[in-house]
Coordinates of C-alpha atoms in Angstrom, one line a residue:
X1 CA 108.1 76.9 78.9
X2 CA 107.5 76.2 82.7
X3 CA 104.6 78.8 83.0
X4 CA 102.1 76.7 81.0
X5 CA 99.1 75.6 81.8
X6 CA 99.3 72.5 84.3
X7 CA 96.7 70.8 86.1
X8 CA 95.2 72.0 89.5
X9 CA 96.3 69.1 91.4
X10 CA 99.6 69.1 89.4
X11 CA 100.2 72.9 90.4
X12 CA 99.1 72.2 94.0
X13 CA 101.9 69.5 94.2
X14 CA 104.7 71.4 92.6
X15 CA 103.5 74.9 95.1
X16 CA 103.8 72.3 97.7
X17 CA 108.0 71.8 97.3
X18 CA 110.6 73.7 98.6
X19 CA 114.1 72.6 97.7
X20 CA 117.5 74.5 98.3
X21 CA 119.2 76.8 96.1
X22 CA 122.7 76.2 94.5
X23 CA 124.4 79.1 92.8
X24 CA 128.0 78.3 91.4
X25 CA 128.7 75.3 93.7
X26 CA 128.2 77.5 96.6
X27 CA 126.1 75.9 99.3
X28 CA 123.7 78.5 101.6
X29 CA 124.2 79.0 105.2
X30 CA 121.1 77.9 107.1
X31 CA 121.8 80.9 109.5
X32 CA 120.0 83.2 107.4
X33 CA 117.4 81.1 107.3
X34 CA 116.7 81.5 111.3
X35 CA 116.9 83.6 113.9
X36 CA 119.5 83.3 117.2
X37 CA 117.1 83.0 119.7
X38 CA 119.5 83.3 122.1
X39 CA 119.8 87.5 121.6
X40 CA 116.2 87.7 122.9
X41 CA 117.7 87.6 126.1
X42 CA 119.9 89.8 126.3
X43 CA 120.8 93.2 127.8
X44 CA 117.9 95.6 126.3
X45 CA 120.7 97.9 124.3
X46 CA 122.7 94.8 122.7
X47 CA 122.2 94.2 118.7
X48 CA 119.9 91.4 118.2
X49 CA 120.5 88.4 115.5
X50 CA 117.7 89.0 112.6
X51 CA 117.5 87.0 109.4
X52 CA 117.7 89.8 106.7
X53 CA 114.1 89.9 106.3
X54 CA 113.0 90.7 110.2
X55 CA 116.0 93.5 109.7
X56 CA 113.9 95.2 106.2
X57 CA 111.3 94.9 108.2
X58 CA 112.3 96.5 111.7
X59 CA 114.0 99.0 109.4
X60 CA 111.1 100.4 107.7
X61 CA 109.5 100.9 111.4
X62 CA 112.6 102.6 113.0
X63 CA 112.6 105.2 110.1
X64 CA 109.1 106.1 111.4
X65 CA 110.0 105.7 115.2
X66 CA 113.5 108.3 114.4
X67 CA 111.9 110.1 111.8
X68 CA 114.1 113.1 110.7
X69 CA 117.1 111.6 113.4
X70 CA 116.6 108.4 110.9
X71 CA 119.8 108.6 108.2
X72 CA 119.5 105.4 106.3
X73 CA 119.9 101.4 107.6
X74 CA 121.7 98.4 106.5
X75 CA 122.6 94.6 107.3
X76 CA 125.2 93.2 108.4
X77 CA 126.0 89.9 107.0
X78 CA 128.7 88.6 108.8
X79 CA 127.2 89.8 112.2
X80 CA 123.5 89.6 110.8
X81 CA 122.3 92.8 112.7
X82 CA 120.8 95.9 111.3
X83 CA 122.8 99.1 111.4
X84 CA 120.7 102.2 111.9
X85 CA 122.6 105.3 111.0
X86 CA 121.2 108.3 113.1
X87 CA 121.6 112.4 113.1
X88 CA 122.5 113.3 116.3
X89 CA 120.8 115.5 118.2
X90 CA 118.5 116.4 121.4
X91 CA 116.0 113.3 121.8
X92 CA 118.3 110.4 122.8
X93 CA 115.1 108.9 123.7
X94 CA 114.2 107.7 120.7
X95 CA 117.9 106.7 119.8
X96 CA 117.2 104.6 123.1
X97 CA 114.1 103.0 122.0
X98 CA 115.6 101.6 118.6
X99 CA 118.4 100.1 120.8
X100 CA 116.0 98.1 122.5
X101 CA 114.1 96.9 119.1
X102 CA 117.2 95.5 118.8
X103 CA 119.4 97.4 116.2
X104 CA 123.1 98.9 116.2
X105 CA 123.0 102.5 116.3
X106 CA 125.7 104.5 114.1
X107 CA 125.9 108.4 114.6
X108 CA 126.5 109.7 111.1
X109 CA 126.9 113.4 109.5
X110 CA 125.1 113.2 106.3
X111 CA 120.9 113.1 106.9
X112 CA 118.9 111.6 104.5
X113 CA 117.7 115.2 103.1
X114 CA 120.8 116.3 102.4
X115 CA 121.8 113.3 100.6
X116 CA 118.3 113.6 98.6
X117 CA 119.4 117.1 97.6
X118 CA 122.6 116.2 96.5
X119 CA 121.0 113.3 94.3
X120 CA 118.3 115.8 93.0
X121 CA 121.4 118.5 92.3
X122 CA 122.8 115.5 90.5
X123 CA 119.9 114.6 88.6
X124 CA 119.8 118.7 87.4
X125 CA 123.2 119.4 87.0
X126 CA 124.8 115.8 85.5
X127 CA 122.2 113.4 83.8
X128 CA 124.7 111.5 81.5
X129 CA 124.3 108.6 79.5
X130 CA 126.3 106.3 81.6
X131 CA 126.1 107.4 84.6
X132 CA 124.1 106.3 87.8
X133 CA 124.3 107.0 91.8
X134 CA 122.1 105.7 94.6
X135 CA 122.8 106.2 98.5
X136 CA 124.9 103.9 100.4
X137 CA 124.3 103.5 104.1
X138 CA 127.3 101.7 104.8
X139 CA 129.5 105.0 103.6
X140 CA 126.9 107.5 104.5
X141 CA 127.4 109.1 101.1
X142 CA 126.2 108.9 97.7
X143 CA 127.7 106.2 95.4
X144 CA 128.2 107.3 92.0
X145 CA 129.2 105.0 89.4
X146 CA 130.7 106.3 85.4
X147 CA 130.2 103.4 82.6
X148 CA 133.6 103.2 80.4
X149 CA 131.2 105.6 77.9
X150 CA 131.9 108.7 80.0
X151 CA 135.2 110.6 79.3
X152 CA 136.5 113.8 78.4
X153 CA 134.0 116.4 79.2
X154 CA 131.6 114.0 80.2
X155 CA 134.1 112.8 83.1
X156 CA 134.4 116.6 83.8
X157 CA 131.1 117.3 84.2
X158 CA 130.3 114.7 86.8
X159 CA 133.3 114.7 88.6
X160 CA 132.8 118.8 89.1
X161 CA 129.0 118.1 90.0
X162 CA 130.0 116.0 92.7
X163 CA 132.7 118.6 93.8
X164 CA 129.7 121.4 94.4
X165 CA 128.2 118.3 96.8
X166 CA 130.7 119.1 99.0
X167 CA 133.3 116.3 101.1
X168 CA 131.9 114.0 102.8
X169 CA 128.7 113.5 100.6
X170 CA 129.7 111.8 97.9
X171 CA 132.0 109.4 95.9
X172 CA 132.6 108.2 92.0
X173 CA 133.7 105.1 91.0
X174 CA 134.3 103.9 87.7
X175 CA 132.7 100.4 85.4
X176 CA 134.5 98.6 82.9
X177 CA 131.6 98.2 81.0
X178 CA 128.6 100.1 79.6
X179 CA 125.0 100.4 81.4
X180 CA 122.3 99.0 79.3
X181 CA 119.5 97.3 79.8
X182 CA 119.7 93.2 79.6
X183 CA 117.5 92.4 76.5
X184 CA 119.1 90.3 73.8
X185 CA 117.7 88.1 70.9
X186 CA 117.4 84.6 71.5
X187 CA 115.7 82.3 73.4
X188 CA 114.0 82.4 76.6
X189 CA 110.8 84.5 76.1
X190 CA 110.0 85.9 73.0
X191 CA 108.4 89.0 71.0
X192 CA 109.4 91.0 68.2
X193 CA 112.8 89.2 67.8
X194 CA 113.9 90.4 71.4
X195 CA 114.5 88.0 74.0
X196 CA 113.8 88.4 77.7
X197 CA 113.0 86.3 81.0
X198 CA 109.8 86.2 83.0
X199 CA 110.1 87.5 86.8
X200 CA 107.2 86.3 89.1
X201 CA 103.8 85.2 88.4
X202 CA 101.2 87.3 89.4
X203 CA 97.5 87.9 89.7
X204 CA 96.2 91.0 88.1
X205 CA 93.1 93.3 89.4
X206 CA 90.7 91.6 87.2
X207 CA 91.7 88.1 88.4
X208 CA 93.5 87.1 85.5
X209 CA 96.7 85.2 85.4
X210 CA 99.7 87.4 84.4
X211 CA 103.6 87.6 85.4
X212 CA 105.8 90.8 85.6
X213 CA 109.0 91.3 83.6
X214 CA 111.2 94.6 82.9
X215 CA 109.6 97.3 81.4
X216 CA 112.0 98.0 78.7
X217 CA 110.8 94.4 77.2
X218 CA 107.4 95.6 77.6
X219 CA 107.8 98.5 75.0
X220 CA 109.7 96.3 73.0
X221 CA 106.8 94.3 72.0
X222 CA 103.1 93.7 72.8
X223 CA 103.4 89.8 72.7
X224 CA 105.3 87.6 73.9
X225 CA 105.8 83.3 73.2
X226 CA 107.7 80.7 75.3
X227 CA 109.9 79.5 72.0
X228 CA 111.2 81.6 68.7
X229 CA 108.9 82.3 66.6
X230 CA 106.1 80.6 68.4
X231 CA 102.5 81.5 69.1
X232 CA 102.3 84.4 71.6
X233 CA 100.9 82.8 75.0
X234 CA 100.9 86.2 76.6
X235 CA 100.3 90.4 76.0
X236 CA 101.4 93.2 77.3
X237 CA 98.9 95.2 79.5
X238 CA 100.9 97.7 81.2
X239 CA 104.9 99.0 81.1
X240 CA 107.0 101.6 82.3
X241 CA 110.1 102.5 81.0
X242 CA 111.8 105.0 80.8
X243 CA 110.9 106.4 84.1
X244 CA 109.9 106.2 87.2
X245 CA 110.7 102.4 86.9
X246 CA 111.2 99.5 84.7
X247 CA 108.0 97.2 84.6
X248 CA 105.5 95.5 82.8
X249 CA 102.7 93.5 83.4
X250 CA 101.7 90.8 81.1
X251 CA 98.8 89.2 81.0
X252 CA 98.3 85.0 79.7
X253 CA 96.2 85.2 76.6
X254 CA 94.9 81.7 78.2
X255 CA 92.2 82.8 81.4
X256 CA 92.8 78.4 82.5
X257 CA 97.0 79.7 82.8
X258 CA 97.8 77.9 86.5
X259 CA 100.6 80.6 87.2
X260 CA 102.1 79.3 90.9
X261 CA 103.9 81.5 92.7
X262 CA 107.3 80.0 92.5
X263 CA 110.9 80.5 90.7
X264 CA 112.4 78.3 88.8
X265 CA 116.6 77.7 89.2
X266 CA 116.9 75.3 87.0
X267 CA 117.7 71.3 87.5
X268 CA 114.3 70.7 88.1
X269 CA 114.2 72.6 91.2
X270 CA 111.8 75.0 92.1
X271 CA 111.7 78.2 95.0
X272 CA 108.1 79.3 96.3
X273 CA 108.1 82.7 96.6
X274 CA 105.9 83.7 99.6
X275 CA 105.3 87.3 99.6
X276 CA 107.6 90.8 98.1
X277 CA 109.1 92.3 100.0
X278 CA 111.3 95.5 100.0
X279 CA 115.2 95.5 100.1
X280 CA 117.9 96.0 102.1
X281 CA 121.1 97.5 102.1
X282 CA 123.1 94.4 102.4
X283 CA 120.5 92.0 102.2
X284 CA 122.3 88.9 100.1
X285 CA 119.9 87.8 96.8
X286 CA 119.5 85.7 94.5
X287 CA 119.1 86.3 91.2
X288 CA 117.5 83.6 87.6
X289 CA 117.9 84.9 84.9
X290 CA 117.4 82.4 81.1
X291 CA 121.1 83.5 80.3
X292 CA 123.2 83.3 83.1
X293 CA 121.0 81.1 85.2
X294 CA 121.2 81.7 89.2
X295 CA 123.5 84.0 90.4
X296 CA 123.8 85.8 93.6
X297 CA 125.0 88.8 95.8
X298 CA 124.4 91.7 97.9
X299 CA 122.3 94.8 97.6
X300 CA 124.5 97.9 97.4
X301 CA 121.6 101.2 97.5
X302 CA 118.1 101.6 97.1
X303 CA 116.4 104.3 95.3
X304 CA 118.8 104.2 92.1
X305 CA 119.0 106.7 89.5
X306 CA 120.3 105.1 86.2
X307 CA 120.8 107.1 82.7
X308 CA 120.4 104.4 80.0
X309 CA 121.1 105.4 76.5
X310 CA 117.3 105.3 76.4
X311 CA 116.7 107.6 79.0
X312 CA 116.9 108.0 82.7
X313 CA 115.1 105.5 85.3
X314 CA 114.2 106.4 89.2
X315 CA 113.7 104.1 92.2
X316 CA 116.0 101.2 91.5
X317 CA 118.0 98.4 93.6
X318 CA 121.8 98.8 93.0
X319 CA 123.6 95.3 93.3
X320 CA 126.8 93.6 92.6
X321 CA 124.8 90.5 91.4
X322 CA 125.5 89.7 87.5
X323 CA 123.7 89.7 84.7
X324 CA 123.8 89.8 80.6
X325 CA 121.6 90.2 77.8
X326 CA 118.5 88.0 78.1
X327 CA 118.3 88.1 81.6
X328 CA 116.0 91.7 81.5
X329 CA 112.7 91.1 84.0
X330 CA 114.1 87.7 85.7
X331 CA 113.5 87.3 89.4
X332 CA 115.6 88.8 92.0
X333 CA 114.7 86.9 95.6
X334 CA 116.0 85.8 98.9
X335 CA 116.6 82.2 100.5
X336 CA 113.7 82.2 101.8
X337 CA 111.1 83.3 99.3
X338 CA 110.8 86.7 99.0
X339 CA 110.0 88.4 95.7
X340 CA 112.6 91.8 95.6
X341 CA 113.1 92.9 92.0
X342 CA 113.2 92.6 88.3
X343 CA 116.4 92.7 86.1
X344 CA 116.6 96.1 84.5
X345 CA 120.1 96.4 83.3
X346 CA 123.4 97.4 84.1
X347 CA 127.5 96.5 83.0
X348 CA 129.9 93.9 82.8
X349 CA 128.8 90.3 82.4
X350 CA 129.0 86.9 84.8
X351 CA 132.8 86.4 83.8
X352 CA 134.1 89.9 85.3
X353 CA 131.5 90.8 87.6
X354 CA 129.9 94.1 87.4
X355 CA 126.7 96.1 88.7
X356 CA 123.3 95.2 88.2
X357 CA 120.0 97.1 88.6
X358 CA 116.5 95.9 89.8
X359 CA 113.0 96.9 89.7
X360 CA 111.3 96.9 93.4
X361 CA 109.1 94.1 92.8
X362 CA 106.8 96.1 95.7
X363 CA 106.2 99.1 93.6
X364 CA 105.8 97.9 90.5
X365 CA 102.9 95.5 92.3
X366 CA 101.5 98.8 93.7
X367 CA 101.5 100.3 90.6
X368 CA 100.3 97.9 88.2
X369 CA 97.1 97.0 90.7
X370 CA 98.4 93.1 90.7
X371 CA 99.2 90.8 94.1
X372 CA 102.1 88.1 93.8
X373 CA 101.1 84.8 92.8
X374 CA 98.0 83.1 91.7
X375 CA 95.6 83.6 94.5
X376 CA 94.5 80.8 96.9
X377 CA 96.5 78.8 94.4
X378 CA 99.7 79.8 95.0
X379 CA 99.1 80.8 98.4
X380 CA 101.0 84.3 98.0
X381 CA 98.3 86.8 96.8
X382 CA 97.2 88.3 100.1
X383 CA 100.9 88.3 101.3
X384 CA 102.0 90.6 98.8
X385 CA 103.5 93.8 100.3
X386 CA 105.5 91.7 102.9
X387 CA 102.6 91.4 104.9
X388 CA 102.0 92.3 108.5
X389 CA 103.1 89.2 110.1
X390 CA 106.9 89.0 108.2
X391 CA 108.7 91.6 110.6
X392 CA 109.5 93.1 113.9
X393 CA 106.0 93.4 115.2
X394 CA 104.0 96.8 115.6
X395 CA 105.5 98.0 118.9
X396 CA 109.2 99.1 118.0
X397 CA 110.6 100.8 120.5
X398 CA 108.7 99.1 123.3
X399 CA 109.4 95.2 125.0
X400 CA 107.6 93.7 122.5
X401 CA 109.9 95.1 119.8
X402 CA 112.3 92.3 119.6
X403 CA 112.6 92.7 115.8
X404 CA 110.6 89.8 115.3
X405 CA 110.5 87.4 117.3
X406 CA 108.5 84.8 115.5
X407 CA 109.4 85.8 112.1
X408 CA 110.8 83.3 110.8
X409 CA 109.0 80.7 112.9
X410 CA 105.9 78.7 111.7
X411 CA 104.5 81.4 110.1
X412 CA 107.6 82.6 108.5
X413 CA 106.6 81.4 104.6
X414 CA 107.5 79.2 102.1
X415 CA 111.5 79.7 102.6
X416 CA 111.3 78.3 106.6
X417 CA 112.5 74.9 104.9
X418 CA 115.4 76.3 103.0
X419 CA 118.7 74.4 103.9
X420 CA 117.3 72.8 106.8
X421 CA 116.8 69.1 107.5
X422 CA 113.9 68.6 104.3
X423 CA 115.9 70.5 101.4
X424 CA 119.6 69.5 102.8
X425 CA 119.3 65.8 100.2
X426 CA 119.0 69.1 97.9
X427 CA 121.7 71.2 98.6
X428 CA 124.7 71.1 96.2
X429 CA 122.2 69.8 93.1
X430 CA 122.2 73.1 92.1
X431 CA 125.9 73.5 91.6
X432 CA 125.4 73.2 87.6
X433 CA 122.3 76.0 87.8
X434 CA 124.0 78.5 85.9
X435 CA 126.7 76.4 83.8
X436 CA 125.8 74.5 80.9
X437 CA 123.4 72.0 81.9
X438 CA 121.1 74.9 83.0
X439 CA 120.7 76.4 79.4
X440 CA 118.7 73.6 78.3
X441 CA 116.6 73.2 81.3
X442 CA 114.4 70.2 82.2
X443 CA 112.3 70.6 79.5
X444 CA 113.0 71.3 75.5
X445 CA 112.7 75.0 75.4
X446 CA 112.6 75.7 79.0
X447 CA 116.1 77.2 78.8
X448 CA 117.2 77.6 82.6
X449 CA 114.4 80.3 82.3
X450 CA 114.0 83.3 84.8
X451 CA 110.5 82.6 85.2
X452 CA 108.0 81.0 87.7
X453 CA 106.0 78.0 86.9

């Protein structure tokens, strides 16, 4: 398996390389990996052009600048701007100020509170096996989604719940298939005859080398190996599941591990992963997983509420990305190297589509006391957390705001390269990550994994 130990100077020479992703013959547009520098000069109340990262980022800031005016954000993707829903009310001022930083302003009915206590009257009234819901910013209401499990009374009882909510807050919609969490026997990584992938390599509060994976594989067993029934290179530490999340942390039973903070898609390529960050509504991702190798899509709600047949888990990332068995704990990131999630579960497969949910990579650091990567090594373990140098600047609101005018510049991380004139001999190599040459991977037993190096 990638992750093993590697010579220093060998790690420092693989950290060093950034080469473009391929997912399914499609080819990334190097707009989203740079910023229109032209929209810095325009009138003060005109949407500005972000990359999706500078957009989490100056959204996280308005929310404080609007406070309880603040309804909920997402990005545009074809216009790459943030949309910032808003209550309206008596201080236009501030309403002004966020203008300026740069985003579109949407007046919307629905405030975040009341879309909290619909979700909490929800979580009281109509926690079924099956069922999920998350807010949508885009619709200003709360998605709800049925698995093909809930019918008859089941149906009833949700579809009355959502009735009490009242119009406008509120909308069902149902899967073909059946939320569960992604863990399969098999390859890939290994323990107790379960099979999962690897998300990110991390370092944990006592230094040692470790990587994070879903939670669910964390209860599943305490050791894990890189082959069938091979030694266990790694143990479980810490994991959540069900509950207020779906993460473990697993530590390398070998202290000499070189764990660099990269993702591998397959084809001998690699991704360095330069910091986590939080996600966007919107925000398009990429997903590795050692079944389905890389796959990608767009982030549908944040703070997702997901009854699995084992129980109920808080604080997810709803998607439209795919995923099936196996893939539970593999990396979910952007373009340009930013750790966002861990597979959890979810329905349908990679032939039909279907919904997928993550694991904020950013809380399950916080929680877990570990920062991304392998220290000066990998170059990402002060970073974690999206560090203060990523988005729009400190001053939102004022002249400075600009939503970031250097992100993305020579500062901007690992993913700066992406698609551009260095990783374009690249691009299109990746159009078999995912089909059949990815399953082997580069190395016997590698298996496309959904690990880092």
């Amino acid at each position: 398996m990638s992750h093993k130990r590697i010579p220093k100077r060998k790690a420092a020479i693989a950290a060093g390389g950034v080469v473009a992703l391929g997912a399914a013959a499609i080819l990334l547009p190097n707009a989203n990996a740079s910023q229109d520098g032209s929209s810095s000069n325009g009138a003060a109340a005109a949407p500005k052009t972000l990359k999706a990262s500078d957009a989490s980022d100056l959204a996280s800031q308005l929310q404080d600048l609007l406070g309880e005016a603040f309804a909920g954000s997402y990005y545009d993707t074809d216009q790459k701007q943030l949309v910032v829903n808003v209550i309206s009310g008596d201080n236009n001022n501030v309403i002004v100020q966020a203008e300026k930083a740069g985003a579109k302003i949407r007046e919307v009915d629905n405030s975040l509170a009341e879309l909290a206590a619909g979700a909490q009257t929800l979580k009281t009234q109509a926690t079924i096996p099956g069922t999920a819901w998350a807010v949508d910013p885009r619709t200003n209401k709360i998605l709800v989604t049925a698995d093909s499990t809930v019918t008859g009374a089941k149906w009833d009882q949700l579809e009355s719940t959502v009735d009490t909510l009242g119009s406008g807050m509120a909308t069902i919609k149902k899967s073909a298939g059946t939320f569960k969490t992604f863990l399969s026997g098999g390859d890939a990584i290994f323990g107790g005859g379960a099979r999962c992938s690897a998300g990110f390599n991390v370092t944990a509060g006592d230094g040692s080398p470790a990587f994070l994976t879903a939670g669910h594989c964390g209860v599943a067993a305490a050791e894990w190996s890189e082959a069938q029934d091979g030694q266990p290179i790694a143990t479980v530490d810490q994991a959540t599941f069900p509950g207020d999340g779906d993460f473990a942390l697993v530590k390398y039973d070998d202290p000499a591990t070189v764990a660099p903070s990269e993702v591998n898609v397959g084809d001998g390529q690699t991704v360095q992963i330069s910091q986590a960050a939080d996600a966007e509504v919107g925000l398009q991702v990429f997903r590795m997983g050692s079944t389905t190798g890389l796959n990608d899509g767009q982030v549908l709600g944040l703070d997702a509420t997901v009854n699995y047949p084992e129980g109920t888990v808080t604080g997810l990332i709803q998607t439209d990305v795919c995923a099936e068995p196996g893939d539970s704990g593999g990396s979910l990131f952007t373009q340009d190297g930013l750790a966002i999630g861990l597979t959890s579960g979810g329905s349908g497969d990679c032939t039909v589509g279907g919904e997928t949910f993550f694991q904020p990579v950013t809380t399950a650091l916080e929680a877990v006391g570990a920062t991304l990567g392998a220290g000066d090594a990998a170059g990402g373990g002060e970073q974690a957390g999206a560090g203060e140098e990523a988005g729009a600047g400190q001053e939102a609101g004022g002249e400075e705001a600009g939503a970031g005018q250097e992100a993305g510049g020579e500062e901007a991380g690992a993913g700066q390269e992406v698609g551009g004139e260095e990783a374009g001999q690249e691009v299109g190599g990746g159009q078999d990550v995912g089909g059949e040459d990815t399953g082997a991977g580069a190395e016997q037993g590698d298996s496309g994994l959904t690990e880092t190096h």
